[in-house]
Amino acid sequence: MKRIAKCAVVSLLAVLVGACSSTPSYPQPQGTEGQILVQLRGEAKEGVSGPKKREVRGEYSVTRESVEKGANFERVDYDEIEDVVVVVRRNGVEPSPPFNLNRKDDTGTLELDEDGFSRQQALSWLVTDKAGKTYASQTLKNGTEAAVTVFAFSDDDGFEVTIQPGKQATIEIGSAGIFEVFCDEIESAHCFLYVTGSDDAWIGSSDDSAFFNDLAPGDYTVTVYPPRLPEWSKRLTVAPGKRETVTAELTVNKLPKVSK
Amino acid sequence: MTNMTRKLLLLGGVLAFTVCVTAIVKAQFASRHDPVPTYSKAVDYKDGDWKWSESKTGTVKGSLTFSARRPQQPVVVYLVKLGADDKPGEQGLFDAPDDLSVSQKGASFEPSFSVLVRKQKVKFLNDEKSEISHNVYFLGDIEADLGIFEQGESRAHEFEKAGEVSVHCSIHKRMDGKFYVAPNPAFAVLESNESSFEIKNVPAGKYKLHTWQKQKRFKDFETTLEVTDGGTAEVTVEMKR
């Protein structure tokens, strides 16, 4: 009997530990500042099933891979949309320099191979250095066997860089905006680079949530930019010591339906 | 006058009347149908399709210069007709060119890029060899969802509005395309080896000339120009950063 009780307690503890580890914990709002939690929910088109996958057992791991006929037929996995960008802007307040030089966010390197960029979207933050120069930087790596020219242009700013095979380059951009990045040599290479002056921007997968802490009370607009899907936006008010939680639906289901 | 003579006179009268009526109808038709605009590497218009309200036409001729390495992908030069207040006005009435058919075989759009004219219809055909469903939706200046369609089915959409449209399938991860919808048939598509263009038979009036780049590398250029009857408006399109 004792053994059964011991087993039950151990199982209960295991369940509790498991639940705690899978649910991210966010600090509670403190004092006069507030928080925004943006939960992301990808939703496939009505009547369409998710990607068909099979388990592949390795020596030490189990992974899942697509069973579709080829790369072209690979389906969108709405449970795990990668490279979703979330930006929170305080209404009526434009971010202006100097921007935080000691920002610790690192969005990583954007790699290029024969199939295109390693990511569909990237995010860079503007910083202001000690000399007063404001810029955002992004590292690009050329994983192909030939030199490539990568370029982008937003409304009034852009960059262009030639990178030798196997080498990398860090580009600097002087203003905020959405840059559509292309490559001369690889027509299919296409990526969006979001450059922001706001501290409150996030990039990640739709199976995660974007959490913004220490926000001054006031009116905000949350905008979610999922790759290949319509933008999602919502205005909300942050109150002192409170957390606002919103769910952004990443789907084509809300587009105007046209059928002829 | 014999019966035969009377018959011949009657026949001649009827013939003369028919010729007169035909001439009047032709003259009426000609005054309402302007010449067809022609431009480099664009859609072919059949004679009489162009129904702009004005009949006097001229030509817009130009060249493109680039301040740095030029794009490897097409640049579109297009005209927007301005109203009396110098703002974009009515673009005139014109018959759209033939429908564009887009194949979806192999989970890819073919053609994956095209320059269309407002009012043109695009037919997406699910011509897969096996039972594979596709969806088509648009993002950009025109946003719409054409729904899911099975193998052998098709969906058509008429583009009422001008602008840039990215085309996707919500089921397949890499199934993407792009269209640019020109506001009227007065446009030219310049490939990477072309740097001059000529748009003929443009109805007289004031226009704003714009550029659109498939892969944006420069600031888009715009200038105002006037097309006069029988005249040629020359322009240098400077693509700068």
mmCIF file with all atom_site columns, N, CA and C in Angstrom, chain B residues 60-62 64 76-80 82 197 199 207-211 221-225 233 235-237:
data_model
loop_
_atom_site.group_PDB
_atom_site.id
_atom_site.type_symbol
_atom_site.label_atom_id
_atom_site.label_alt_id
_atom_site.label_comp_id
_atom_site.label_asym_id
_atom_site.label_entity_id
_atom_site.label_seq_id
_atom_site.pdbx_PDB_ins_code
_atom_site.Cartn_x
_atom_site.Cartn_y
_atom_site.Cartn_z
_atom_site.occupancy
_atom_site.B_iso_or_equiv
_atom_site.pdbx_formal_charge
_atom_site.auth_seq_id
_atom_site.auth_comp_id
_atom_site.auth_asym_id
_atom_site.auth_atom_id
_atom_site.pdbx_PDB_model_num
ATOM 1  N N  . VAL B 1 60  ? 5.096  58.165 -75.819 1.00 0.00 ? 60  VAL B N  1
ATOM 2  C CA . VAL B 1 60  ? 6.023  58.433 -74.707 1.00 0.00 ? 60  VAL B CA 1
ATOM 3  C C  . VAL B 1 60  ? 7.248  57.557 -74.931 1.00 0.00 ? 60  VAL B C  1
ATOM 4  N N  . LYS B 1 61  ? 8.386  58.228 -75.007 1.00 0.00 ? 61  LYS B N  1
ATOM 5  C CA . LYS B 1 61  ? 9.626  57.540 -75.339 1.00 0.00 ? 61  LYS B CA 1
ATOM 6  C C  . LYS B 1 61  ? 10.630 57.829 -74.226 1.00 0.00 ? 61  LYS B C  1
ATOM 7  N N  . GLY B 1 62  ? 11.404 56.841 -73.819 1.00 0.00 ? 62  GLY B N  1
ATOM 8  C CA . GLY B 1 62  ? 12.345 57.132 -72.741 1.00 0.00 ? 62  GLY B CA 1
ATOM 9  C C  . GLY B 1 62  ? 13.451 56.124 -72.598 1.00 0.00 ? 62  GLY B C  1
ATOM 10 N N  . LEU B 1 64  ? 16.229 54.436 -69.400 1.00 0.00 ? 64  LEU B N  1
ATOM 11 C CA . LEU B 1 64  ? 16.469 54.252 -67.970 1.00 0.00 ? 64  LEU B CA 1
ATOM 12 C C  . LEU B 1 64  ? 17.949 54.338 -67.672 1.00 0.00 ? 64  LEU B C  1
ATOM 13 N N  . VAL B 1 76  ? 9.153  47.915 -64.422 1.00 0.00 ? 76  VAL B N  1
ATOM 14 C CA . VAL B 1 76  ? 7.952  48.304 -65.169 1.00 0.00 ? 76  VAL B CA 1
ATOM 15 C C  . VAL B 1 76  ? 7.849  49.831 -65.151 1.00 0.00 ? 76  VAL B C  1
ATOM 16 N N  . VAL B 1 77  ? 7.637  50.418 -66.339 1.00 0.00 ? 77  VAL B N  1
ATOM 17 C CA . VAL B 1 77  ? 7.381  51.860 -66.448 1.00 0.00 ? 77  VAL B CA 1
ATOM 18 C C  . VAL B 1 77  ? 5.909  51.992 -66.828 1.00 0.00 ? 77  VAL B C  1
ATOM 19 N N  . TYR B 1 78  ? 5.147  52.761 -66.051 1.00 0.00 ? 78  TYR B N  1
ATOM 20 C CA . TYR B 1 78  ? 3.713  52.862 -66.370 1.00 0.00 ? 78  TYR B CA 1
ATOM 21 C C  . TYR B 1 78  ? 3.216  54.289 -66.205 1.00 0.00 ? 78  TYR B C  1
ATOM 22 N N  . LEU B 1 79  ? 2.123  54.577 -66.911 1.00 0.00 ? 79  LEU B N  1
ATOM 23 C CA . LEU B 1 79  ? 1.552  55.929 -66.893 1.00 0.00 ? 79  LEU B CA 1
ATOM 24 C C  . LEU B 1 79  ? 0.229  55.922 -66.139 1.00 0.00 ? 79  LEU B C  1
ATOM 25 N N  . VAL B 1 80  ? 0.031  56.970 -65.341 1.00 0.00 ? 80  VAL B N  1
ATOM 26 C CA . VAL B 1 80  ? -1.259 57.152 -64.658 1.00 0.00 ? 80  VAL B CA 1
ATOM 27 C C  . VAL B 1 80  ? -1.860 58.437 -65.186 1.00 0.00 ? 80  VAL B C  1
ATOM 28 N N  . LEU B 1 82  ? -3.817 61.761 -65.334 1.00 0.00 ? 82  LEU B N  1
ATOM 29 C CA . LEU B 1 82  ? -4.187 62.728 -64.302 1.00 0.00 ? 82  LEU B CA 1
ATOM 30 C C  . LEU B 1 82  ? -5.457 63.470 -64.695 1.00 0.00 ? 82  LEU B C  1
ATOM 31 N N  . PHE B 1 197 ? 12.465 52.450 -73.881 1.00 0.00 ? 197 PHE B N  1
ATOM 32 C CA . PHE B 1 197 ? 11.083 52.006 -74.093 1.00 0.00 ? 197 PHE B CA 1
ATOM 33 C C  . PHE B 1 197 ? 10.338 53.028 -74.937 1.00 0.00 ? 197 PHE B C  1
ATOM 34 N N  . ILE B 1 199 ? 6.112  53.888 -75.654 1.00 0.00 ? 199 ILE B N  1
ATOM 35 C CA . ILE B 1 199 ? 4.692  53.550 -75.491 1.00 0.00 ? 199 ILE B CA 1
ATOM 36 C C  . ILE B 1 199 ? 3.939  54.403 -76.506 1.00 0.00 ? 199 ILE B C  1
ATOM 37 N N  . TYR B 1 207 ? -0.053 63.082 -67.635 1.00 0.00 ? 207 TYR B N  1
ATOM 38 C CA . TYR B 1 207 ? 0.173  61.790 -66.995 1.00 0.00 ? 207 TYR B CA 1
ATOM 39 C C  . TYR B 1 207 ? 1.261  61.898 -65.930 1.00 0.00 ? 207 TYR B C  1
ATOM 40 N N  . LYS B 1 208 ? 1.232  60.977 -65.002 1.00 0.00 ? 208 LYS B N  1
ATOM 41 C CA . LYS B 1 208 ? 2.373  60.801 -64.107 1.00 0.00 ? 208 LYS B CA 1
ATOM 42 C C  . LYS B 1 208 ? 3.013  59.480 -64.515 1.00 0.00 ? 208 LYS B C  1
ATOM 43 N N  . LEU B 1 209 ? 4.325  59.520 -64.773 1.00 0.00 ? 209 LEU B N  1
ATOM 44 C CA . LEU B 1 209 ? 5.049  58.297 -65.112 1.00 0.00 ? 209 LEU B CA 1
ATOM 45 C C  . LEU B 1 209 ? 5.670  57.744 -63.825 1.00 0.00 ? 209 LEU B C  1
ATOM 46 N N  . HIS B 1 210 ? 5.491  56.476 -63.594 1.00 0.00 ? 210 HIS B N  1
ATOM 47 C CA . HIS B 1 210 ? 6.031  55.817 -62.393 1.00 0.00 ? 210 HIS B CA 1
ATOM 48 C C  . HIS B 1 210 ? 6.861  54.603 -62.802 1.00 0.00 ? 210 HIS B C  1
ATOM 49 N N  . THR B 1 211 ? 7.685  54.130 -61.851 1.00 0.00 ? 211 THR B N  1
ATOM 50 C CA . THR B 1 211 ? 8.370  52.843 -62.058 1.00 0.00 ? 211 THR B CA 1
ATOM 51 C C  . THR B 1 211 ? 7.967  51.883 -60.953 1.00 0.00 ? 211 THR B C  1
ATOM 52 N N  . PHE B 1 221 ? 10.991 56.015 -59.347 1.00 0.00 ? 221 PHE B N  1
ATOM 53 C CA . PHE B 1 221 ? 11.059 57.304 -60.028 1.00 0.00 ? 221 PHE B CA 1
ATOM 54 C C  . PHE B 1 221 ? 9.652  57.738 -60.420 1.00 0.00 ? 221 PHE B C  1
ATOM 55 N N  . GLU B 1 222 ? 9.399  59.038 -60.361 1.00 0.00 ? 222 GLU B N  1
ATOM 56 C CA . GLU B 1 222 ? 8.133  59.528 -60.921 1.00 0.00 ? 222 GLU B CA 1
ATOM 57 C C  . GLU B 1 222 ? 8.312  60.926 -61.483 1.00 0.00 ? 222 GLU B C  1
ATOM 58 N N  . THR B 1 223 ? 7.600  61.206 -62.547 1.00 0.00 ? 223 THR B N  1
ATOM 59 C CA . THR B 1 223 ? 7.631  62.538 -63.152 1.00 0.00 ? 223 THR B CA 1
ATOM 60 C C  . THR B 1 223 ? 6.306  62.771 -63.875 1.00 0.00 ? 223 THR B C  1
ATOM 61 N N  . THR B 1 224 ? 5.981  64.058 -64.034 1.00 0.00 ? 224 THR B N  1
ATOM 62 C CA . THR B 1 224 ? 4.742  64.393 -64.742 1.00 0.00 ? 224 THR B CA 1
ATOM 63 C C  . THR B 1 224 ? 5.082  64.733 -66.187 1.00 0.00 ? 224 THR B C  1
ATOM 64 N N  . LEU B 1 225 ? 4.280  64.311 -67.121 1.00 0.00 ? 225 LEU B N  1
ATOM 65 C CA . LEU B 1 225 ? 4.523  64.621 -68.536 1.00 0.00 ? 225 LEU B CA 1
ATOM 66 C C  . LEU B 1 225 ? 3.205  64.838 -69.260 1.00 0.00 ? 225 LEU B C  1
ATOM 67 N N  . ALA B 1 233 ? 6.584  62.620 -76.186 1.00 0.00 ? 233 ALA B N  1
ATOM 68 C CA . ALA B 1 233 ? 7.115  63.115 -74.906 1.00 0.00 ? 233 ALA B CA 1
ATOM 69 C C  . ALA B 1 233 ? 8.319  62.258 -74.558 1.00 0.00 ? 233 ALA B C  1
ATOM 70 N N  . VAL B 1 235 ? 11.497 61.211 -72.024 1.00 0.00 ? 235 VAL B N  1
ATOM 71 C CA . VAL B 1 235 ? 11.788 61.234 -70.593 1.00 0.00 ? 235 VAL B CA 1
ATOM 72 C C  . VAL B 1 235 ? 13.006 60.362 -70.285 1.00 0.00 ? 235 VAL B C  1
ATOM 73 N N  . THR B 1 236 ? 13.829 60.828 -69.344 1.00 0.00 ? 236 THR B N  1
ATOM 74 C CA . THR B 1 236 ? 14.923 59.995 -68.844 1.00 0.00 ? 236 THR B CA 1
ATOM 75 C C  . THR B 1 236 ? 14.550 59.551 -67.434 1.00 0.00 ? 236 THR B C  1
ATOM 76 N N  . VAL B 1 237 ? 14.445 58.273 -67.261 1.00 0.00 ? 237 VAL B N  1
ATOM 77 C CA . VAL B 1 237 ? 14.061 57.714 -65.966 1.00 0.00 ? 237 VAL B CA 1
ATOM 78 C C  . VAL B 1 237 ? 15.337 57.427 -65.189 1.00 0.00 ? 237 VAL B C  1
#
